[in-house]
Coordinates of C-alpha atoms in Angstrom, one line a residue:
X1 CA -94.6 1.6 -96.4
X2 CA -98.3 1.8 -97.7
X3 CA -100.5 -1.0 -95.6
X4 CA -102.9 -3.3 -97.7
X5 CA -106.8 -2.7 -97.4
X6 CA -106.4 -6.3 -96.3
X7 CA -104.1 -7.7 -93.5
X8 CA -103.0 -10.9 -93.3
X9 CA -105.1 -13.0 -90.8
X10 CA -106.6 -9.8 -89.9
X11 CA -104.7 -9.8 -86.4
X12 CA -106.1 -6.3 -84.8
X13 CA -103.6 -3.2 -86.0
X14 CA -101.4 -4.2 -82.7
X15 CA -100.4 -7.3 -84.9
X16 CA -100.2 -6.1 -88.1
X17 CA -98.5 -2.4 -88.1
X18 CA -95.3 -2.4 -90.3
X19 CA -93.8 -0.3 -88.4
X20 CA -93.2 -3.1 -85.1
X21 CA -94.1 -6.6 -86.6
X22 CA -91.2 -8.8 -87.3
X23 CA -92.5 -9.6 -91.1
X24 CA -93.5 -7.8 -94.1
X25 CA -95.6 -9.7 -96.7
X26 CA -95.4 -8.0 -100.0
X27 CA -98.1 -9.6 -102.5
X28 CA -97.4 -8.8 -106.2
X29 CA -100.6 -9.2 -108.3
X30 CA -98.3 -10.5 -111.4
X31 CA -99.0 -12.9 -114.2
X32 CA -97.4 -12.3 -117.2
X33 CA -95.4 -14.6 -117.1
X34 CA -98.1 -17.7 -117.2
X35 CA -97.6 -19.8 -120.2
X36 CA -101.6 -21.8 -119.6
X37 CA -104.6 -21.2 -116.8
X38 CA -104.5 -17.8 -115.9
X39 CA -105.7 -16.1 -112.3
X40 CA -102.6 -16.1 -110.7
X41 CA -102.6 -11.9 -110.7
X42 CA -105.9 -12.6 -108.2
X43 CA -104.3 -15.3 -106.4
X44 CA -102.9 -12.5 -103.4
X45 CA -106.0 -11.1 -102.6
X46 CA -107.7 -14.4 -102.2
X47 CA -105.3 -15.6 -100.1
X48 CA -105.3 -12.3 -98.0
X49 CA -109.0 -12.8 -98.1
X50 CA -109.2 -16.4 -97.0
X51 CA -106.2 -15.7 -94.3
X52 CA -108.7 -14.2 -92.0
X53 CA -110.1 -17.5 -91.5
X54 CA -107.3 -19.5 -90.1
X55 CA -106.9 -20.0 -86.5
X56 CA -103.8 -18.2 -85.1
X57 CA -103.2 -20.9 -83.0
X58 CA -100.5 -22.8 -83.9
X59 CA -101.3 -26.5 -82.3
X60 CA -97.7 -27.9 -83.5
X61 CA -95.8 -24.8 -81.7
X62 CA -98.6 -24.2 -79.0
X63 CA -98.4 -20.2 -79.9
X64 CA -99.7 -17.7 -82.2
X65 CA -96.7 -16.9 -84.2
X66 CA -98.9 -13.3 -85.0
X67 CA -97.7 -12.0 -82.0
X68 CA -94.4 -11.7 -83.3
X69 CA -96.2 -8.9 -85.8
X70 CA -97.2 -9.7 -89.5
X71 CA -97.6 -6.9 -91.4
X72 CA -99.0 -6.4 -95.2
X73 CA -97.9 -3.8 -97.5
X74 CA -98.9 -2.6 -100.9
X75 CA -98.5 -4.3 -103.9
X76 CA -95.2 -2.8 -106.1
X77 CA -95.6 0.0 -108.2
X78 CA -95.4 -1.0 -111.4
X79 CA -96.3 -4.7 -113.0
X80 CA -96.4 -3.8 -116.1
X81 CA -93.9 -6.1 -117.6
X82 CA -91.2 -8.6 -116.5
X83 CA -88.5 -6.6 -116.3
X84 CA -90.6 -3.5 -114.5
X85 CA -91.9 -6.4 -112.2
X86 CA -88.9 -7.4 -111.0
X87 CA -86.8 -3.6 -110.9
X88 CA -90.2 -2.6 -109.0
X89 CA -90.2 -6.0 -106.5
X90 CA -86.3 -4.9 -106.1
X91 CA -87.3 -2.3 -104.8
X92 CA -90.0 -3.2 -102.4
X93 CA -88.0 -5.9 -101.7
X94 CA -84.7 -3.4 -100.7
X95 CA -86.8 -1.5 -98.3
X96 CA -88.2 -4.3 -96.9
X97 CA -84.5 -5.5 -95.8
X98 CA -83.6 -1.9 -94.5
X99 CA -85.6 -2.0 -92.0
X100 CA -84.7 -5.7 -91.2
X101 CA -87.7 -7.0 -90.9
X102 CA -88.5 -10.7 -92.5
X103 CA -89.5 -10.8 -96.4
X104 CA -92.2 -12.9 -97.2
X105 CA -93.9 -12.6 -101.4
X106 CA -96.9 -13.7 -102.3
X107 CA -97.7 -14.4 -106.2
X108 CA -98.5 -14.2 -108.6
X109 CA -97.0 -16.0 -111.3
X110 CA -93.2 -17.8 -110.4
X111 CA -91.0 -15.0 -112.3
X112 CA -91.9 -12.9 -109.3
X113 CA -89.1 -15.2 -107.8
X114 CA -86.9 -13.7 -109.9
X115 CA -87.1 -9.9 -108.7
X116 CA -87.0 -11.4 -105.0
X117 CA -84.0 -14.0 -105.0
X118 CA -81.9 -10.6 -106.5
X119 CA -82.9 -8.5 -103.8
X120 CA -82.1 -10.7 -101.2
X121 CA -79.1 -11.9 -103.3
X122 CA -77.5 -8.5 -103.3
X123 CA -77.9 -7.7 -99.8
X124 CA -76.2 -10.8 -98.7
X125 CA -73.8 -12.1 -101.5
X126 CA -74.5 -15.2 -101.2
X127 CA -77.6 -17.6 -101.3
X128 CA -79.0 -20.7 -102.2
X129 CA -82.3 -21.4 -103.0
X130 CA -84.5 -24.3 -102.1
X131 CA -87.2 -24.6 -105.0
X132 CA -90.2 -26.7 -104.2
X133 CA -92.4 -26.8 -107.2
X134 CA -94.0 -29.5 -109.6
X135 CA -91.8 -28.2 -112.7
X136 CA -87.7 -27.8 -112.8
X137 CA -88.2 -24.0 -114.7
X138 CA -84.7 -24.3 -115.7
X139 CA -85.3 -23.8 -119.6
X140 CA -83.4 -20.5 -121.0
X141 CA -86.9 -18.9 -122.3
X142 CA -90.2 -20.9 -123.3
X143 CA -91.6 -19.3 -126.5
X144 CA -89.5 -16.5 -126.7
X145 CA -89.8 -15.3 -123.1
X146 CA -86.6 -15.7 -120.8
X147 CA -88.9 -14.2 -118.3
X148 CA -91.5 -16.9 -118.3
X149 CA -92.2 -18.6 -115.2
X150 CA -91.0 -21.6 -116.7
X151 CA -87.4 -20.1 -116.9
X152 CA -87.5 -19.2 -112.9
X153 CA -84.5 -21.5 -111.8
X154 CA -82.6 -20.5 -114.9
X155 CA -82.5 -16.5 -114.1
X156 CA -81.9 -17.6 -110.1
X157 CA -79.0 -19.7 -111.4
X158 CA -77.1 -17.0 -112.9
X159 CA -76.4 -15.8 -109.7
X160 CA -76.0 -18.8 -107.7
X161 CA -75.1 -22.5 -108.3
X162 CA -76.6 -23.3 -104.7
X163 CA -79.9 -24.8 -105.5
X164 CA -81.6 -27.8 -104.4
X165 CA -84.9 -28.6 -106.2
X166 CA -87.9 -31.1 -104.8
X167 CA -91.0 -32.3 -105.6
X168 CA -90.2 -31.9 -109.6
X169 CA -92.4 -34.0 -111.5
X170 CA -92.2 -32.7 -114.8
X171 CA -89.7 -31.6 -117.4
X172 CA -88.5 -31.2 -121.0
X173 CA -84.8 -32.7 -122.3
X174 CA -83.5 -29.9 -122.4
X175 CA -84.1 -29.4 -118.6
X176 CA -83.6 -32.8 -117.8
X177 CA -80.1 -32.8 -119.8
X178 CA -79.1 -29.5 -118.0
X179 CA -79.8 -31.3 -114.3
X180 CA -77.3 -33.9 -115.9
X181 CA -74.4 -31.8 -117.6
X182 CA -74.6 -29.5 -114.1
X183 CA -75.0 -31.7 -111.4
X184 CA -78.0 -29.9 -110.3
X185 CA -79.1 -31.5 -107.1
X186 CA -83.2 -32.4 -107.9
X187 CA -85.4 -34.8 -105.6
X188 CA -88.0 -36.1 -108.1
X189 CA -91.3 -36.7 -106.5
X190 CA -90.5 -40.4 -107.1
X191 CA -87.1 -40.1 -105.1
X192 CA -88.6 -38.3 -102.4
X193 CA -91.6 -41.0 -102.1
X194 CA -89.2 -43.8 -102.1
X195 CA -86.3 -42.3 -100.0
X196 CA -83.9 -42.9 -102.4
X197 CA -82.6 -39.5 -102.6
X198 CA -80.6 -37.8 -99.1
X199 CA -82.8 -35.1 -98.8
X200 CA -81.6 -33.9 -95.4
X201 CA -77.8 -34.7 -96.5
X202 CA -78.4 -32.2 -99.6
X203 CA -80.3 -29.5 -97.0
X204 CA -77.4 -29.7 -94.7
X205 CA -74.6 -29.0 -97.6
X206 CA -76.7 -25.7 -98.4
X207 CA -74.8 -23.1 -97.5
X208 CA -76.8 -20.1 -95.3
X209 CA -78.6 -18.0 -95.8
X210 CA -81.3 -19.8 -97.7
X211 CA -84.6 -18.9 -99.8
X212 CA -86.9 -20.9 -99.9
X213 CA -89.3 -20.3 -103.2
X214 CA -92.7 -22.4 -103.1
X215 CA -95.1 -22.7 -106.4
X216 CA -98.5 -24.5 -105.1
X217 CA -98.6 -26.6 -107.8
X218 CA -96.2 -28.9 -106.1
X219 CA -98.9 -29.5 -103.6
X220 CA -101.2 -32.6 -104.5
X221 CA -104.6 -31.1 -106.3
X222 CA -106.7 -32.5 -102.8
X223 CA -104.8 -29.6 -100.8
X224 CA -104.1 -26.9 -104.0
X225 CA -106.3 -27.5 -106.7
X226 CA -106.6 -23.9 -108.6
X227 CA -102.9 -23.4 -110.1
X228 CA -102.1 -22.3 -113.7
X229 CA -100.2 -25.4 -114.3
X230 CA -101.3 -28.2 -112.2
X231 CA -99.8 -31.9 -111.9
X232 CA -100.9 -34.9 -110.6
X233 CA -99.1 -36.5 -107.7
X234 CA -97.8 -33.5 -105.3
X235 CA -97.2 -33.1 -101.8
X236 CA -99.9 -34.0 -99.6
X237 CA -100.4 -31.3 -96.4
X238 CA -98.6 -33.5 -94.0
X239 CA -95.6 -34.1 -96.3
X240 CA -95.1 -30.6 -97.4
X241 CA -95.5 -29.3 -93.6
X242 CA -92.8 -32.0 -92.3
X243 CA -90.6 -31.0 -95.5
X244 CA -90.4 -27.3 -94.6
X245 CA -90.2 -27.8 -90.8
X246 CA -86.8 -29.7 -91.4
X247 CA -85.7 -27.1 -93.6
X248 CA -86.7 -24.0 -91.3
X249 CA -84.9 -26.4 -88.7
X250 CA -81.8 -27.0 -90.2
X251 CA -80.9 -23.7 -92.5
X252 CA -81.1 -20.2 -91.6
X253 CA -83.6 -18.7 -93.8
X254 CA -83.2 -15.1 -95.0
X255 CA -86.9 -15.0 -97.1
X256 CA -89.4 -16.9 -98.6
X257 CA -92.1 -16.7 -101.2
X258 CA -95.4 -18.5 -102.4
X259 CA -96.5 -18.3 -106.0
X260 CA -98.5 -19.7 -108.4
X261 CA -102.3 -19.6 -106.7
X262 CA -104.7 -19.1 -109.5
X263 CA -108.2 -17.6 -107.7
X264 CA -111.0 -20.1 -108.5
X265 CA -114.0 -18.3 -106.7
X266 CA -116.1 -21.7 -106.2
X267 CA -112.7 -23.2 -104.7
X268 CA -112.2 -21.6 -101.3
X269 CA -110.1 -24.7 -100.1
X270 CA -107.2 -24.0 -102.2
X271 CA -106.8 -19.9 -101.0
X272 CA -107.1 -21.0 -97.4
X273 CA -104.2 -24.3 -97.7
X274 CA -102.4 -21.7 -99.7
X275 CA -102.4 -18.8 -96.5
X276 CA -102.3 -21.4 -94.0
X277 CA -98.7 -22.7 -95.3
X278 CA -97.6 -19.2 -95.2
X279 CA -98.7 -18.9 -91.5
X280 CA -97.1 -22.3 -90.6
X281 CA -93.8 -21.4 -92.6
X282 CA -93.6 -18.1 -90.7
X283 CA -94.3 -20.0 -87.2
X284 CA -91.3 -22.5 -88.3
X285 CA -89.2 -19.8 -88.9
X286 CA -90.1 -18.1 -85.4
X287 CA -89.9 -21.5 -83.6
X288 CA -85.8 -21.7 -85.2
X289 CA -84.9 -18.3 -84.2
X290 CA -86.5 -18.9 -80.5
X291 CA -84.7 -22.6 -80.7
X292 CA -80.9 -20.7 -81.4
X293 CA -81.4 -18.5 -78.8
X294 CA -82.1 -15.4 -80.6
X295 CA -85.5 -14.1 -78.9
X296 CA -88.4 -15.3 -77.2
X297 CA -91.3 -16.3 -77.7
X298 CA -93.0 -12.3 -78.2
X299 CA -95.9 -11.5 -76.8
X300 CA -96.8 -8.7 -78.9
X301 CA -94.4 -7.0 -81.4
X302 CA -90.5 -5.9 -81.1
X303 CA -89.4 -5.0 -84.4
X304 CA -86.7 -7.6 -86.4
X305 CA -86.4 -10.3 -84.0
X306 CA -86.0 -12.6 -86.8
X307 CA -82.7 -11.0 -88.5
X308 CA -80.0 -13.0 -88.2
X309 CA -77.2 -10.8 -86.6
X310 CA -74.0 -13.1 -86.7
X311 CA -72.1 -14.2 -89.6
X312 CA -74.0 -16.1 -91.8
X313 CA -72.8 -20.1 -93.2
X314 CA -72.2 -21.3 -89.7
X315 CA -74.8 -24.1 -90.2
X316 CA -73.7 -24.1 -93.6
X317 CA -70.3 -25.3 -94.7
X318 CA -69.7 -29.0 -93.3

């Protein structure tokens, strides 16, 4: 594997060499799949960029999750088009999990999702897929492309039926008739303000191993304001950090990715919210692996401590 120019959180090479860290991030400079506001193919480096500010202290876990190792590789091959995008972050992707480390993407436009979800999808046979995200992308193609990143949840559910969608705020019939006519559990925005939807109930009838896929746009515009497709009303920080800490708490999670950061050069805010959820997503997932009794907290680097070595569902199937 080839490192990136730029590390994430610039940790010192102790932290950051693929070859012992625990995680390998994989950005994928991609947006061809954008259908308004584009800058999402720019979003990675500004969030690699703005990454070296964040404090690797953790105050919620009292650590610094880098110790566990964080590398950053380079970006696949060839983005030419969708369907070289995804074959070539297939194959990042594949030799990522051969060496069991931790897959972490960062977009790029949401079809990237699409290229990951298989990957991990074909080395586990199973897995659901939490989607957080402003938009339900379950349409078959938007203008002509099936690839768009409005058609992200559709691709991913030709392979599973395991999904759980939240924060969706926005939607066509079509969509909105397919959530009905499939029983596709979504927690609106509305539902998850108001509690009316079991959100933990739905988490806990996921079966493991999970992926968990995150478009900023979700995020209210006062944390995430440069996105391709923003929507008023998202996640505020302190919601969306409780949200994933239950879900790194109660699912085993095999990957994750964050998409959809459109670089804005006079908005730093939204690159540094954007690499400081990935850091706080990583710590949650070390903080569940120390929790089952699966490592320690590490002090520098030991290789895949966060690979899940038993059989996988035993959270899952209630």
């Amino acid at each position: 594997m080839i490192s990136h120019p730029i590390p994430f959180l610039d940790p010192g090479p102790e932290f950051s060499d693929p070859v012992h860290a625990a995680v390998i991030l994989l950005p994928v400079p991609y947006e061809g799949g954008v259908s308004w506001g584009r800058g999402a193919a720019l979003g990675p480096d500004a969030v690699l960029e703005a990454s070296a500010e964040v404090e690797i202290y953790d105050e919620s876990l009292r650590f610094e999750p880098c110790r566990m190792g964080i590398a950053t590789i380079a970006p696949p091959d060839d983005l030419s088009r969708s369907e070289a995008m995804i074959s070539s972050v297939r194959r990042n992707m594949r030799s990522i999990l051969e060496t069991g480390k931790f897959p972490v993407a960062l977009g790029g436009d949401h079809s990237v999702s699409v290229g990951v979800f298989q990957e991990l999808y074909a080395k586990y046979g199973r897995l659901s897929v939490v989607q957080i995200d402003a938009h339900a992308d379950l349409r078959e193609n938007y203008r002509g492309d099936p690839f768009s990143h409005a058609c992200t949840m559709a691709r991913i559910r030709e392979n599973t039926g395991d999904t759980l969608q939240i924060g969706i705020r926005s939607l066509c019939r079509e969509e909105a008739d397919r959530i009905t006519r499939e029983d596709i559990p979504v927690c609106f925005m509305e539902e998850f303000r108001s509690g009316a939807f079991d959100l933990e109930g739905a988490v806990r009838r996921l079966p493991d191993p999970v992926f968990i896929t995150v478009d900023v746009d979700a995020l209210d515009w006062s944390v995430v304001r440069s996105t391709g497709t923003p929507e008023p009303g998202g996640f505020l920080w302190h919601e969306v950090i409780d949200l994933l800490a239950m879900l790194f708490r109660e699912r085993e999670v095999a990957g994750f990715d964050v998409m959809e950061l459109s670089q804005d050069p006079p908005d730093r805010n939204s690159a540094f919210a954007v690499a400081k959820l990935v850091y706080k997503m990583l710590g949650y997932k070390l903080a569940s692996t120390v929790a089952a009794g699966r490592t320690l907290w590490p002090e520098r680097p030991a290789g895949p401590i966060l690979t899940q070595t038993g059989p996988w569902g035993t959270k899952g199937h209630s």
